[in-house]
Each structure stands twice: as C-alpha cells, then as structure tokens.
PDB file of C-alpha atoms in Angstrom:
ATOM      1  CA  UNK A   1      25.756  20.051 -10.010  1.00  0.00           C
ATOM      2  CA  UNK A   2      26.347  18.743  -6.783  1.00  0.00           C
ATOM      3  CA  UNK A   3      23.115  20.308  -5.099  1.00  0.00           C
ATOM      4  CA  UNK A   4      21.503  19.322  -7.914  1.00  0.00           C
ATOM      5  CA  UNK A   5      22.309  15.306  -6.925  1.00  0.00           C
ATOM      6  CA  UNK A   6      21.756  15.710  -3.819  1.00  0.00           C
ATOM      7  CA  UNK A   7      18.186  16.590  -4.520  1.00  0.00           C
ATOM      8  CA  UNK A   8      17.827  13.905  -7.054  1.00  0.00           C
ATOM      9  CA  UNK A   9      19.309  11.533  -4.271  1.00  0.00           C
ATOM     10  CA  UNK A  10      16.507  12.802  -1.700  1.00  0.00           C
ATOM     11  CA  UNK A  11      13.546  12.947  -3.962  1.00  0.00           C
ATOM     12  CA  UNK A  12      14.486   9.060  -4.540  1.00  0.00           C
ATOM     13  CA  UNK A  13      14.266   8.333  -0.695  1.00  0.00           C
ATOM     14  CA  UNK A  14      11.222   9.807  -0.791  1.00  0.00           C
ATOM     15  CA  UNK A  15       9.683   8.149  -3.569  1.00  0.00           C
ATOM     16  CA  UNK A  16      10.969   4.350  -1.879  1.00  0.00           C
ATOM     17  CA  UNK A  17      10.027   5.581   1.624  1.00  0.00           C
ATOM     18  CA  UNK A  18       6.509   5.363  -0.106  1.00  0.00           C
ATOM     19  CA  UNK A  19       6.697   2.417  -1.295  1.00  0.00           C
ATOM     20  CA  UNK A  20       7.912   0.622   2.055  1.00  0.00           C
ATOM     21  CA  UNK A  21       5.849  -2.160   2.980  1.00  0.00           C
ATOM     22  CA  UNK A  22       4.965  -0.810   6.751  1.00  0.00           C
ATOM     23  CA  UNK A  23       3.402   2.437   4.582  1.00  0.00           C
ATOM     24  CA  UNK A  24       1.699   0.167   1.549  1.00  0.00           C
ATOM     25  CA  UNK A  25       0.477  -2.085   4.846  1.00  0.00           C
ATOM     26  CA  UNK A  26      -1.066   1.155   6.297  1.00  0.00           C
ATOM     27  CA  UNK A  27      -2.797   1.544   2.997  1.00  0.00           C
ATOM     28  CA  UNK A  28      -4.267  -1.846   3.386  1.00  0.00           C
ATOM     29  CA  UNK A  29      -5.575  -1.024   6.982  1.00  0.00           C
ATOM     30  CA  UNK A  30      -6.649   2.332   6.117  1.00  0.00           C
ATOM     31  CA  UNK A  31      -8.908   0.667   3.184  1.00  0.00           C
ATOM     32  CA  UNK A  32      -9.942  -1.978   5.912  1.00  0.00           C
ATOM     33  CA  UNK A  33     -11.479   0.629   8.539  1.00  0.00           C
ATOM     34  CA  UNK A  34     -12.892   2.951   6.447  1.00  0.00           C
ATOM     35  CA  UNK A  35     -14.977  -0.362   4.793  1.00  0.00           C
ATOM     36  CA  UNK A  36     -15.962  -1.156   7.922  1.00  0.00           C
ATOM     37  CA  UNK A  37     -17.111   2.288   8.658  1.00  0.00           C
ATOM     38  CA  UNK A  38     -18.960   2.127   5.723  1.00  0.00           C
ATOM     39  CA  UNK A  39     -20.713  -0.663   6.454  1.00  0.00           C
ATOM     40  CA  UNK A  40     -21.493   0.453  10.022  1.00  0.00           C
ATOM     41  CA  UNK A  41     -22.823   3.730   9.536  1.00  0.00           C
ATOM     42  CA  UNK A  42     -23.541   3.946   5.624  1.00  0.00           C
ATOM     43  CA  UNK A  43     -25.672   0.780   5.823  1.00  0.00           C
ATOM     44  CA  UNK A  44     -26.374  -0.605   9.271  1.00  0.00           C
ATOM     45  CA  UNK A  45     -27.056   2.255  11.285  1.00  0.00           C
ATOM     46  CA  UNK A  46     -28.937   4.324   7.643  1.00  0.00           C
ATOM     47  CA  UNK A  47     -31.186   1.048   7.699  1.00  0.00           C
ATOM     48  CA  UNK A  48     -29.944  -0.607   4.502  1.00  0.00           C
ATOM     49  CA  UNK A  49     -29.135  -3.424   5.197  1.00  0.00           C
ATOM     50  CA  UNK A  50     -32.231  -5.743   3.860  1.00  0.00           C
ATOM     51  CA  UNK A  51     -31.540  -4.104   0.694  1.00  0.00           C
ATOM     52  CA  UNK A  52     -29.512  -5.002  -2.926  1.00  0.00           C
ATOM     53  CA  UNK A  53     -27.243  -1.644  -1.942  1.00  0.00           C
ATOM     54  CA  UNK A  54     -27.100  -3.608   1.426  1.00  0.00           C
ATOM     55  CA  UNK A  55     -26.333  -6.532  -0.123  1.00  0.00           C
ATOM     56  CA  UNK A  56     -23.351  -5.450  -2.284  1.00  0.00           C
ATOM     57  CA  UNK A  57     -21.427  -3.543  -0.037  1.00  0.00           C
ATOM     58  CA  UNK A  58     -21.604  -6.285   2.828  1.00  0.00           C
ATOM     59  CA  UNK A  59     -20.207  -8.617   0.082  1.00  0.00           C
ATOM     60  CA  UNK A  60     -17.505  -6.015  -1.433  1.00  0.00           C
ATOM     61  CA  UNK A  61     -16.223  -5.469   2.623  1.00  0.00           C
ATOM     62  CA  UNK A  62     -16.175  -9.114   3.396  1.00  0.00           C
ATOM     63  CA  UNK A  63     -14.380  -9.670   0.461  1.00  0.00           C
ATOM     64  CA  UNK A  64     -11.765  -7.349   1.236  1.00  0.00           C
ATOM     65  CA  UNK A  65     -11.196  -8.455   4.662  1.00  0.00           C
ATOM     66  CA  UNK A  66     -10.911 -11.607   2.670  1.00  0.00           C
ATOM     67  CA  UNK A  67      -7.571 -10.460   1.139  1.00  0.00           C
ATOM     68  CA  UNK A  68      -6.546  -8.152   3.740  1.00  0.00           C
ATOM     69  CA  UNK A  69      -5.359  -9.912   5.853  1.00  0.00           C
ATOM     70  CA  UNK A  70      -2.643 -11.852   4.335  1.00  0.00           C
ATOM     71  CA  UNK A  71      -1.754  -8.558   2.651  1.00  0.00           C
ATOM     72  CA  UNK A  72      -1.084  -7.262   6.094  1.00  0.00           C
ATOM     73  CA  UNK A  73       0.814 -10.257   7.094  1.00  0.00           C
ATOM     74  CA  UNK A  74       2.974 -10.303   3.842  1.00  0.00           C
ATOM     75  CA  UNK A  75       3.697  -6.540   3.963  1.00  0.00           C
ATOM     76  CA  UNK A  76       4.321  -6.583   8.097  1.00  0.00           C
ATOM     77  CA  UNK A  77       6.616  -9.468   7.428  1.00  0.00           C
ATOM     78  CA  UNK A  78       8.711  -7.729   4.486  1.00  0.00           C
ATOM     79  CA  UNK A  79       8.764  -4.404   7.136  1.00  0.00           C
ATOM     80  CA  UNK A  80      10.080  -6.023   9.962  1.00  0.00           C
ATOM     81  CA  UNK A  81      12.861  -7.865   7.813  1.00  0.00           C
ATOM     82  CA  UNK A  82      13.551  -4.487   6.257  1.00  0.00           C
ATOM     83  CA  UNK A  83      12.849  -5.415   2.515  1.00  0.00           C
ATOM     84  CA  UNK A  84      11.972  -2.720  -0.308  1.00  0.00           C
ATOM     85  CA  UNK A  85       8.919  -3.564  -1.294  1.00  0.00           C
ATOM     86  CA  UNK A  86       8.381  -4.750  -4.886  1.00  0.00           C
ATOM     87  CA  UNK A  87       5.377  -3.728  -6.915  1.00  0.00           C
ATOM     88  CA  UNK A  88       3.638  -6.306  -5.313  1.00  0.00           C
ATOM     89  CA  UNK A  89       2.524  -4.179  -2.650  1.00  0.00           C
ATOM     90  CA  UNK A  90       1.701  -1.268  -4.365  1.00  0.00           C
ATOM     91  CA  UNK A  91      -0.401  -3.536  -6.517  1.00  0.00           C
ATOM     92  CA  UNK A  92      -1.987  -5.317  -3.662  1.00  0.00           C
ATOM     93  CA  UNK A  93      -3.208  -1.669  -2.180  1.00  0.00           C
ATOM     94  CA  UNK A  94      -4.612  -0.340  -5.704  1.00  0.00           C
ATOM     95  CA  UNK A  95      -6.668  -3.950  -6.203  1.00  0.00           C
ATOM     96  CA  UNK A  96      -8.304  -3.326  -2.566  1.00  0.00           C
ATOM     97  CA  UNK A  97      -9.017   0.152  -3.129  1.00  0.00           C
ATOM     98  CA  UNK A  98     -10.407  -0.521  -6.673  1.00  0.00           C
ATOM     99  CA  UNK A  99     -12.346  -3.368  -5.454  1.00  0.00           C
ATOM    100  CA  UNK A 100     -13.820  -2.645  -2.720  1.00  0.00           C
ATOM    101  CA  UNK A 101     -15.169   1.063  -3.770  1.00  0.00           C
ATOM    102  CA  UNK A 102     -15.957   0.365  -7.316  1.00  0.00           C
ATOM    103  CA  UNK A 103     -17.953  -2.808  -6.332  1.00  0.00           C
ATOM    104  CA  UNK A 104     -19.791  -0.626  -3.458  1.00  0.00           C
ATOM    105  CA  UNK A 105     -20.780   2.047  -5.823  1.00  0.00           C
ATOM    106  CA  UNK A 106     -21.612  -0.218  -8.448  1.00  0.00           C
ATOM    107  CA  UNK A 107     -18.820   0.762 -10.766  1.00  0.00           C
ATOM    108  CA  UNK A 108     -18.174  -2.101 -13.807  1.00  0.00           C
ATOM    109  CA  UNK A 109     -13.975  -1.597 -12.941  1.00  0.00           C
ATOM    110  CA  UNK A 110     -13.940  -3.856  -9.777  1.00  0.00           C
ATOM    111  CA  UNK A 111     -12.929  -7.199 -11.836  1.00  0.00           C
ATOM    112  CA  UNK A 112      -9.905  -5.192 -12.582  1.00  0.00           C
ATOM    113  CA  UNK A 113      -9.613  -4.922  -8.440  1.00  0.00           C
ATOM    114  CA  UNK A 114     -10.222  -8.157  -8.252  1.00  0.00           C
ATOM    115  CA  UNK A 115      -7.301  -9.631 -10.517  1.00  0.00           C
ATOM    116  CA  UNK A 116      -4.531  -6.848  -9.531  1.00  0.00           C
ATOM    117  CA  UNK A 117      -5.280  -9.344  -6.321  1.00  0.00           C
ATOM    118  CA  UNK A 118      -4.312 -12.431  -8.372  1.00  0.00           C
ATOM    119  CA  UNK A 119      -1.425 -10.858  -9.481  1.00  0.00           C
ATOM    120  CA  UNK A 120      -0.016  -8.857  -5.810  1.00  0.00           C
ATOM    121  CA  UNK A 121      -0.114 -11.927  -3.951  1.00  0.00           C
ATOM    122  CA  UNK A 122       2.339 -14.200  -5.822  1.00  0.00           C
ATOM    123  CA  UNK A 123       4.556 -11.120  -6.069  1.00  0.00           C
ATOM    124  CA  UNK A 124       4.836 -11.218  -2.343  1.00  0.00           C
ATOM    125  CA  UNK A 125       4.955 -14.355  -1.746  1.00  0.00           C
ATOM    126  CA  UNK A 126       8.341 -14.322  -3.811  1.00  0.00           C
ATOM    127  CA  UNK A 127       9.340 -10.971  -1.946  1.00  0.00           C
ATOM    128  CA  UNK A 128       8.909 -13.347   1.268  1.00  0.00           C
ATOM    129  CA  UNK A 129      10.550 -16.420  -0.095  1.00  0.00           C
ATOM    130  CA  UNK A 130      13.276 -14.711  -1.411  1.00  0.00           C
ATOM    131  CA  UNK A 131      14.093 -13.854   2.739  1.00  0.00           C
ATOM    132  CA  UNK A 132      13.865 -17.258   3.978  1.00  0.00           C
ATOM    133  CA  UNK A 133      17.633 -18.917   4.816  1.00  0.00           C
TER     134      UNK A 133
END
C-alpha cells in the first residue's frame, strides 16, 4: 500500500509539473515560433504571399502574436511568483494552438480558438490578482 501512494503521490507531481505556468508559457512560445516559421518559409520564401492562402495565414500569425504576448507575460509572472497554474493557462495554450492552425488550414473550429482566448485571459488575470499584497 505504501508503494502504491507513493506512486500515486509522484504521478500527481508530474501531472502539476505540466501544468506550471513556465511549461504552459513554453507552449505559448513554441506556438509563436513555429507560426512564424510558417509564415517565413511556408509562405514568404514558397512565394505565397499575394495570395488568399497568403492572406489567411499572415492574419491567423498576427493574430496570435496578438494574444501571445500577454499570455507570456501572465504565465512568466505566475512562474516567477511560484503559483500553480489554474486552467487558465492550459486554456490559453489550447485557444492559440486551435486558432492559429485551424484558421491557417482553413479548418471551420478556429472560433472555438478564438473564444477559449476570451475565456484564458480573465482566468489569469484573477490568478495574478489574487498575488498582489
């Protein structure tokens, strides 16, 4: 029995090392560069960029460095004040991933993106206020 909590009791670390805000804010910069590549070499440099596939993408990435970076600034802060992260950041990280890709590849689901935004950043902001003296 006592093995068996002590497994229990690790695989929970694990899980809420994973939801840390330095990792979710990883996530977010991850997303971030990989957009940009994207945009460098799967439009620019592949001479797309007069076009409506153009067109989209540059609007899905600018968009997403729109909202990433007061993602980055909200998870940073909760990480360097040593805060669990709530859902809000997990939520943040899905709605740029979902966004940005499913509006790129044309895919009707990025609305849903879009609002899981609406929703992550209030959730931080209380996950910040809630730090404040």
């Amino acid at each position: 029995a006592d093995t068996e909590s002590v497994s229990a009791a690790a695989q929970a670390v694990r899980t809420r090392s994973e939801l840390r805000p330095g990792v979710l804010a990883c996530g977010i910069l991850a997303n971030t560069y990989v957009a940009k590549l994207y945009m460098s070499f799967g439009i620019r440099i592949s001479g797309k960029i007069g076009t409506d596939e153009g067109a989209n993408a540059s609007k899905a990435q600018l968009n997403e460095a729109e909202y990433s970076g007061p993602f980055l600034a909200a998870l940073l802060y909760l990480s360097a004040k040593g805060v669990e992260c709530s859902y809000g950041g997990v939520i943040a990280l899905l709605g740029q991933v979902v966004y940005t890709w499913s509006r790129i590849f044309g895919l009707p689901i990025f609305p849903i993106g879009a609002l899981t935004r609406y929703i992550a950043l209030p959730m931080l902001i209380t996950s910040i206020y809630k730090t404040l003296d």
